[in-house]
mmCIF file of C-alpha atoms in Angstrom:
data_model
loop_
_atom_site.group_PDB
_atom_site.id
_atom_site.type_symbol
_atom_site.label_atom_id
_atom_site.label_comp_id
_atom_site.label_asym_id
_atom_site.label_seq_id
_atom_site.Cartn_x
_atom_site.Cartn_y
_atom_site.Cartn_z
ATOM 1 C CA UNK A 29 12.527 267.679 -56.361
ATOM 2 C CA UNK A 30 14.536 266.017 -58.766
ATOM 3 C CA UNK A 31 10.663 264.595 -59.805
ATOM 4 C CA UNK A 32 10.111 268.360 -60.408
ATOM 5 C CA UNK A 33 13.387 269.520 -62.059
ATOM 6 C CA UNK A 34 13.012 265.934 -64.349
ATOM 7 C CA UNK A 35 8.977 267.451 -65.633
ATOM 8 C CA UNK A 36 9.899 271.270 -65.983
ATOM 9 C CA UNK A 37 12.775 270.761 -67.654
ATOM 10 C CA UNK A 38 10.814 267.569 -70.618
ATOM 11 C CA UNK A 39 8.025 270.594 -70.708
ATOM 12 C CA UNK A 40 9.833 273.633 -71.002
ATOM 13 C CA UNK A 41 12.475 272.173 -73.055
ATOM 14 C CA UNK A 42 11.086 269.431 -75.454
ATOM 15 C CA UNK A 43 13.955 271.056 -77.553
ATOM 16 C CA UNK A 44 16.230 270.036 -76.438
ATOM 17 C CA UNK A 45 18.328 267.394 -76.483
ATOM 18 C CA UNK A 46 18.948 264.439 -74.096
ATOM 19 C CA UNK A 47 22.513 264.936 -73.092
ATOM 20 C CA UNK A 48 21.793 268.746 -72.610
ATOM 21 C CA UNK A 49 19.136 267.456 -70.346
ATOM 22 C CA UNK A 50 21.277 265.920 -67.690
ATOM 23 C CA UNK A 51 23.401 268.543 -68.231
ATOM 24 C CA UNK A 52 21.151 271.443 -67.233
ATOM 25 C CA UNK A 53 18.914 269.186 -63.609
ATOM 26 C CA UNK A 54 22.731 268.665 -63.173
ATOM 27 C CA UNK A 55 23.777 272.598 -62.692
ATOM 28 C CA UNK A 56 20.689 273.210 -61.554
ATOM 29 C CA UNK A 57 21.929 271.100 -59.311
ATOM 30 C CA UNK A 58 24.355 272.186 -57.861
ATOM 31 C CA UNK A 59 23.520 275.627 -58.670
ATOM 32 C CA UNK A 60 21.352 275.439 -55.324
ATOM 33 C CA UNK A 61 23.764 272.868 -54.075
ATOM 34 C CA UNK A 62 26.457 276.041 -53.367
ATOM 35 C CA UNK A 63 23.179 278.063 -52.496
ATOM 36 C CA UNK A 64 23.065 275.759 -49.690
ATOM 37 C CA UNK A 65 26.171 275.313 -48.097
ATOM 38 C CA UNK A 66 26.183 279.669 -48.545
ATOM 39 C CA UNK A 67 23.244 279.630 -46.415
ATOM 40 C CA UNK A 68 20.820 280.920 -48.220
ATOM 41 C CA UNK A 69 18.261 281.034 -45.987
ATOM 42 C CA UNK A 70 14.374 281.940 -45.541
ATOM 43 C CA UNK A 71 14.598 282.386 -42.154
ATOM 44 C CA UNK A 72 16.162 286.868 -41.730
ATOM 45 C CA UNK A 73 19.724 286.016 -40.421
ATOM 46 C CA UNK A 74 21.088 288.229 -36.892
ATOM 47 C CA UNK A 75 23.465 290.746 -38.095
ATOM 48 C CA UNK A 76 26.986 289.878 -38.480
ATOM 49 C CA UNK A 77 27.784 289.204 -34.557
ATOM 50 C CA UNK A 78 25.006 289.572 -33.162
ATOM 51 C CA UNK A 79 24.152 287.962 -30.315
ATOM 52 C CA UNK A 80 20.640 286.370 -29.454
ATOM 53 C CA UNK A 81 19.442 288.019 -25.828
ATOM 54 C CA UNK A 82 19.483 283.449 -24.358
ATOM 55 C CA UNK A 83 23.153 283.664 -25.804
ATOM 56 C CA UNK A 84 23.899 286.402 -23.727
ATOM 57 C CA UNK A 85 22.709 285.027 -20.787
ATOM 58 C CA UNK A 86 24.050 281.795 -21.259
ATOM 59 C CA UNK A 87 27.385 282.963 -22.238
ATOM 60 C CA UNK A 88 27.219 285.590 -18.504
ATOM 61 C CA UNK A 89 26.335 283.128 -16.455
ATOM 62 C CA UNK A 90 28.935 280.821 -17.015
ATOM 63 C CA UNK A 91 31.904 283.587 -17.032
ATOM 64 C CA UNK A 92 30.289 284.151 -13.986
ATOM 65 C CA UNK A 93 30.666 280.269 -12.399
ATOM 66 C CA UNK A 94 34.005 280.245 -14.107
ATOM 67 C CA UNK A 95 36.909 279.949 -10.763
ATOM 68 C CA UNK A 96 40.116 279.744 -10.504
ATOM 69 C CA UNK A 97 41.638 276.372 -10.009
ATOM 70 C CA UNK A 98 45.292 275.172 -10.004
ATOM 71 C CA UNK A 99 47.168 272.884 -12.338
ATOM 72 C CA UNK A 100 46.382 269.722 -11.631
ATOM 73 C CA UNK A 101 44.304 269.737 -9.143
ATOM 74 C CA UNK A 102 42.128 267.310 -9.868
ATOM 75 C CA UNK A 103 39.509 269.519 -10.154
ATOM 76 C CA UNK A 104 38.853 271.390 -6.347
ATOM 77 C CA UNK A 105 39.677 274.837 -6.792
ATOM 78 C CA UNK A 106 41.396 277.041 -5.346
ATOM 79 C CA UNK A 107 41.229 278.413 -1.934
ATOM 80 C CA UNK A 108 42.015 282.358 -1.129
ATOM 81 C CA UNK A 109 44.073 283.213 1.512
ATOM 82 C CA UNK A 110 42.643 284.909 4.890
ATOM 83 C CA UNK A 111 43.526 289.033 5.495
ATOM 84 C CA UNK A 112 45.806 287.900 8.733
ATOM 85 C CA UNK A 113 44.375 288.538 11.615
ATOM 86 C CA UNK A 114 46.276 291.084 14.332
ATOM 87 C CA UNK A 115 45.177 290.701 17.746
ATOM 88 C CA UNK A 116 43.731 293.769 19.846
ATOM 89 C CA UNK A 117 46.345 295.538 22.338
ATOM 90 C CA UNK A 118 44.902 295.544 24.966
ATOM 91 C CA UNK A 119 46.299 298.215 28.760
ATOM 92 C CA UNK A 120 44.878 296.308 31.125
ATOM 93 C CA UNK A 121 47.724 295.014 32.556
ATOM 94 C CA UNK A 122 49.624 297.788 32.638
ATOM 95 C CA UNK A 123 47.570 300.366 33.944
ATOM 96 C CA UNK A 124 47.151 297.788 36.964
ATOM 97 C CA UNK A 125 50.597 297.207 37.223
ATOM 98 C CA UNK A 126 50.932 301.869 37.368
ATOM 99 C CA UNK A 127 48.395 301.493 39.609
ATOM 100 C CA UNK A 128 50.352 298.729 42.187
ATOM 101 C CA UNK A 129 53.265 300.244 41.697
ATOM 102 C CA UNK A 130 52.402 303.778 42.938
ATOM 103 C CA UNK A 131 50.345 302.835 45.314
ATOM 104 C CA UNK A 132 53.261 300.647 47.210
ATOM 105 C CA UNK A 133 55.050 303.238 46.807
ATOM 106 C CA UNK A 134 52.618 306.188 48.824
ATOM 107 C CA UNK A 135 51.614 304.057 51.282
ATOM 108 C CA UNK A 136 54.846 302.646 52.440
ATOM 109 C CA UNK A 137 57.939 304.446 52.603
ATOM 110 C CA UNK A 138 61.434 302.071 52.466
ATOM 111 C CA UNK A 139 60.855 298.151 50.958
ATOM 112 C CA UNK A 140 57.315 299.375 49.210
ATOM 113 C CA UNK A 141 59.067 303.043 48.137
ATOM 114 C CA UNK A 142 61.278 300.224 45.655
ATOM 115 C CA UNK A 143 59.383 297.518 44.915
ATOM 116 C CA UNK A 144 56.332 299.584 44.211
ATOM 117 C CA UNK A 145 58.659 302.074 41.919
ATOM 118 C CA UNK A 146 59.963 298.323 40.110
ATOM 119 C CA UNK A 147 56.308 297.952 38.883
ATOM 120 C CA UNK A 148 55.888 301.204 37.826
ATOM 121 C CA UNK A 149 58.152 301.118 36.009
ATOM 122 C CA UNK A 150 57.301 297.526 34.350
ATOM 123 C CA UNK A 151 53.936 299.347 34.061
ATOM 124 C CA UNK A 152 55.271 301.421 31.549
ATOM 125 C CA UNK A 153 56.974 298.809 29.847
ATOM 126 C CA UNK A 154 53.494 296.977 29.362
ATOM 127 C CA UNK A 155 51.990 300.372 28.218
ATOM 128 C CA UNK A 156 55.142 301.013 25.921
ATOM 129 C CA UNK A 157 55.179 297.375 24.683
ATOM 130 C CA UNK A 158 51.117 296.947 24.094
ATOM 131 C CA UNK A 159 51.511 300.381 21.235
ATOM 132 C CA UNK A 160 54.796 299.191 19.851
ATOM 133 C CA UNK A 161 54.403 295.236 19.753
ATOM 134 C CA UNK A 162 51.633 293.568 17.490
ATOM 135 C CA UNK A 163 50.812 289.726 17.500
ATOM 136 C CA UNK A 164 49.505 288.457 14.169
ATOM 137 C CA UNK A 165 47.993 285.165 13.156
ATOM 138 C CA UNK A 166 48.485 283.844 8.965
ATOM 139 C CA UNK A 167 47.682 281.284 7.168
ATOM 140 C CA UNK A 168 50.974 279.167 8.077
ATOM 141 C CA UNK A 169 51.987 281.236 11.631
ATOM 142 C CA UNK A 170 52.385 283.183 14.603
ATOM 143 C CA UNK A 171 54.202 285.967 14.851
ATOM 144 C CA UNK A 172 55.749 288.854 16.286
ATOM 145 C CA UNK A 173 55.603 292.615 14.377
ATOM 146 C CA UNK A 174 56.067 295.878 15.290
ATOM 147 C CA UNK A 175 53.865 299.248 14.922
ATOM 148 C CA UNK A 176 55.947 300.825 11.650
ATOM 149 C CA UNK A 177 54.352 304.285 10.463
ATOM 150 C CA UNK A 178 51.047 304.613 9.855
ATOM 151 C CA UNK A 179 49.358 301.003 9.973
ATOM 152 C CA UNK A 180 52.450 299.586 8.830
ATOM 153 C CA UNK A 181 54.162 296.230 10.531
ATOM 154 C CA UNK A 182 58.070 295.197 10.525
ATOM 155 C CA UNK A 183 59.380 292.686 11.809
ATOM 156 C CA UNK A 184 61.320 293.156 15.228
ATOM 157 C CA UNK A 185 64.420 291.151 14.347
ATOM 158 C CA UNK A 186 65.521 288.196 15.742
ATOM 159 C CA UNK A 187 64.145 286.599 19.238
ATOM 160 C CA UNK A 188 67.140 288.438 21.855
ATOM 161 C CA UNK A 189 66.548 284.416 23.778
ATOM 162 C CA UNK A 190 67.607 281.857 21.054
ATOM 163 C CA UNK A 191 67.989 284.166 17.687
ATOM 164 C CA UNK A 192 66.092 282.819 14.565
ATOM 165 C CA UNK A 193 63.175 284.551 13.796
ATOM 166 C CA UNK A 194 59.336 285.072 16.078
ATOM 167 C CA UNK A 195 57.483 283.527 13.923
ATOM 168 C CA UNK A 196 56.323 279.421 14.902
ATOM 169 C CA UNK A 197 53.918 277.930 12.491
ATOM 170 C CA UNK A 198 50.884 276.552 13.773
ATOM 171 C CA UNK A 199 52.197 273.252 13.264
ATOM 172 C CA UNK A 200 55.047 273.314 16.156
ATOM 173 C CA UNK A 201 53.168 274.139 19.064
ATOM 174 C CA UNK A 202 52.876 271.168 21.460
ATOM 175 C CA UNK A 203 51.515 272.829 24.411
ATOM 176 C CA UNK A 204 50.309 276.962 24.996
ATOM 177 C CA UNK A 205 48.058 278.294 27.506
ATOM 178 C CA UNK A 206 47.421 281.774 29.899
ATOM 179 C CA UNK A 207 48.481 282.770 33.936
ATOM 180 C CA UNK A 208 46.800 282.939 36.284
ATOM 181 C CA UNK A 209 44.850 279.497 34.964
ATOM 182 C CA UNK A 210 41.375 280.271 34.897
ATOM 183 C CA UNK A 211 41.255 284.605 34.498
ATOM 184 C CA UNK A 212 40.451 284.190 30.718
ATOM 185 C CA UNK A 213 37.250 282.020 30.558
ATOM 186 C CA UNK A 214 36.457 284.457 33.101
ATOM 187 C CA UNK A 215 36.761 287.227 30.859
ATOM 188 C CA UNK A 216 39.770 288.311 33.205
ATOM 189 C CA UNK A 217 43.040 289.554 31.651
ATOM 190 C CA UNK A 218 46.087 287.090 32.732
ATOM 191 C CA UNK A 219 49.620 289.198 33.127
ATOM 192 C CA UNK A 220 51.390 285.930 30.995
ATOM 193 C CA UNK A 221 50.929 284.144 28.043
ATOM 194 C CA UNK A 222 52.102 280.449 28.079
ATOM 195 C CA UNK A 223 52.924 278.330 24.043
ATOM 196 C CA UNK A 224 55.783 275.853 23.621
ATOM 197 C CA UNK A 225 57.038 274.582 19.670
ATOM 198 C CA UNK A 226 59.047 272.319 17.972
ATOM 199 C CA UNK A 227 60.381 274.263 15.946
ATOM 200 C CA UNK A 228 63.806 276.101 18.083
ATOM 201 C CA UNK A 229 66.507 273.482 17.008
ATOM 202 C CA UNK A 230 66.372 271.705 20.134
ATOM 203 C CA UNK A 231 69.286 271.667 21.312
ATOM 204 C CA UNK A 232 68.316 275.117 22.546
ATOM 205 C CA UNK A 233 65.236 273.603 24.375
ATOM 206 C CA UNK A 234 66.551 273.851 28.170
ATOM 207 C CA UNK A 235 66.995 276.979 28.073
ATOM 208 C CA UNK A 236 65.955 279.631 29.591
ATOM 209 C CA UNK A 237 63.097 278.325 32.539
ATOM 210 C CA UNK A 238 62.744 275.206 29.651
ATOM 211 C CA UNK A 239 65.060 273.508 31.404
ATOM 212 C CA UNK A 240 61.292 272.966 33.753
ATOM 213 C CA UNK A 241 59.129 272.829 31.867
ATOM 214 C CA UNK A 242 60.731 269.217 29.886
ATOM 215 C CA UNK A 243 63.045 268.509 33.117
ATOM 216 C CA UNK A 244 62.139 264.426 34.385
ATOM 217 C CA UNK A 245 58.939 265.746 36.662
ATOM 218 C CA UNK A 246 57.557 267.720 34.352
ATOM 219 C CA UNK A 247 57.915 265.623 31.725
ATOM 220 C CA UNK A 248 56.431 262.556 34.289
ATOM 221 C CA UNK A 249 53.184 264.685 34.651
ATOM 222 C CA UNK A 250 52.049 264.885 30.618
ATOM 223 C CA UNK A 251 54.185 267.796 29.634
ATOM 224 C CA UNK A 252 56.026 267.625 25.881
ATOM 225 C CA UNK A 253 59.449 268.331 24.842
ATOM 226 C CA UNK A 254 60.084 271.537 23.272
ATOM 227 C CA UNK A 255 61.312 275.595 23.321
ATOM 228 C CA UNK A 256 58.906 277.500 26.296
ATOM 229 C CA UNK A 257 58.212 280.860 25.576
ATOM 230 C CA UNK A 258 55.925 283.993 27.367
ATOM 231 C CA UNK A 259 55.063 287.349 27.336
ATOM 232 C CA UNK A 260 53.175 289.942 29.526
ATOM 233 C CA UNK A 261 48.542 289.988 28.337
ATOM 234 C CA UNK A 262 49.586 293.754 26.926
ATOM 235 C CA UNK A 263 46.787 291.928 24.100
ATOM 236 C CA UNK A 264 43.380 290.810 24.144
ATOM 237 C CA UNK A 265 43.461 287.302 25.840
ATOM 238 C CA UNK A 266 39.860 286.720 25.024
ATOM 239 C CA UNK A 267 41.035 286.879 21.029
ATOM 240 C CA UNK A 268 44.360 285.370 20.471
ATOM 241 C CA UNK A 269 42.266 282.405 22.959
ATOM 242 C CA UNK A 270 40.304 282.346 19.500
ATOM 243 C CA UNK A 271 42.780 282.416 17.241
ATOM 244 C CA UNK A 272 45.178 279.619 18.962
ATOM 245 C CA UNK A 273 42.108 277.378 18.963
ATOM 246 C CA UNK A 274 40.653 278.061 15.198
ATOM 247 C CA UNK A 275 44.976 277.946 13.935
ATOM 248 C CA UNK A 276 44.791 273.629 15.253
ATOM 249 C CA UNK A 277 46.959 275.277 18.368
ATOM 250 C CA UNK A 278 48.018 271.601 20.124
ATOM 251 C CA UNK A 279 46.914 272.215 23.977
ATOM 252 C CA UNK A 280 47.196 269.888 26.394
ATOM 253 C CA UNK A 281 43.804 269.044 29.080
ATOM 254 C CA UNK A 282 43.916 270.999 32.002
#
């Protein structure tokens, strides 16, 4: 390119003196260099702000693979929280108690009537509680709640036995079971759901049936110390069993 400029300047401008030729060459070179820096090209450039199809596809693919990350997570992805699992209510226990109470009241005139009335009242109570109480599993804990307006769930208040929230972390479980044993495995509804936890202050562990559940005899048979909880099986026992297992709640082998 420089040789071409030299030959052209020698043939076209023979009358110019050498200093002037050098000045002309320098001026032409600077003009071409400036044009090149401003992006002059013989290839048509896309309009300002326009993106080629390839670039648009590349950027779309990049955005599709973006994953929110925690600060200082060293590349780990943020795990989205699962929605809480609300155990479905079950009215089988209430129906059995109500029917049994009616039969006893009708068939036996004296003792049966008193016992039948008591069992019938329990059946009615189970009907009410099955429609009111909800057993909830979230990412961290098992919780008792009550149905509110619409589909809203409300807090039932403090535990009536030892106080505090009716909410227990999965890591605090030391055992859980259904009574009578073996019914859930056969697909039949149990009467009671039981679990034991160590979240409640230790000073409360021997309240009620806890005295026997934490006795030396029970511990010698393999029991673990903790706070005992019982509630009637007014929920889907199969579903609550599956959630206990899925959440990693500890259970003493039978």
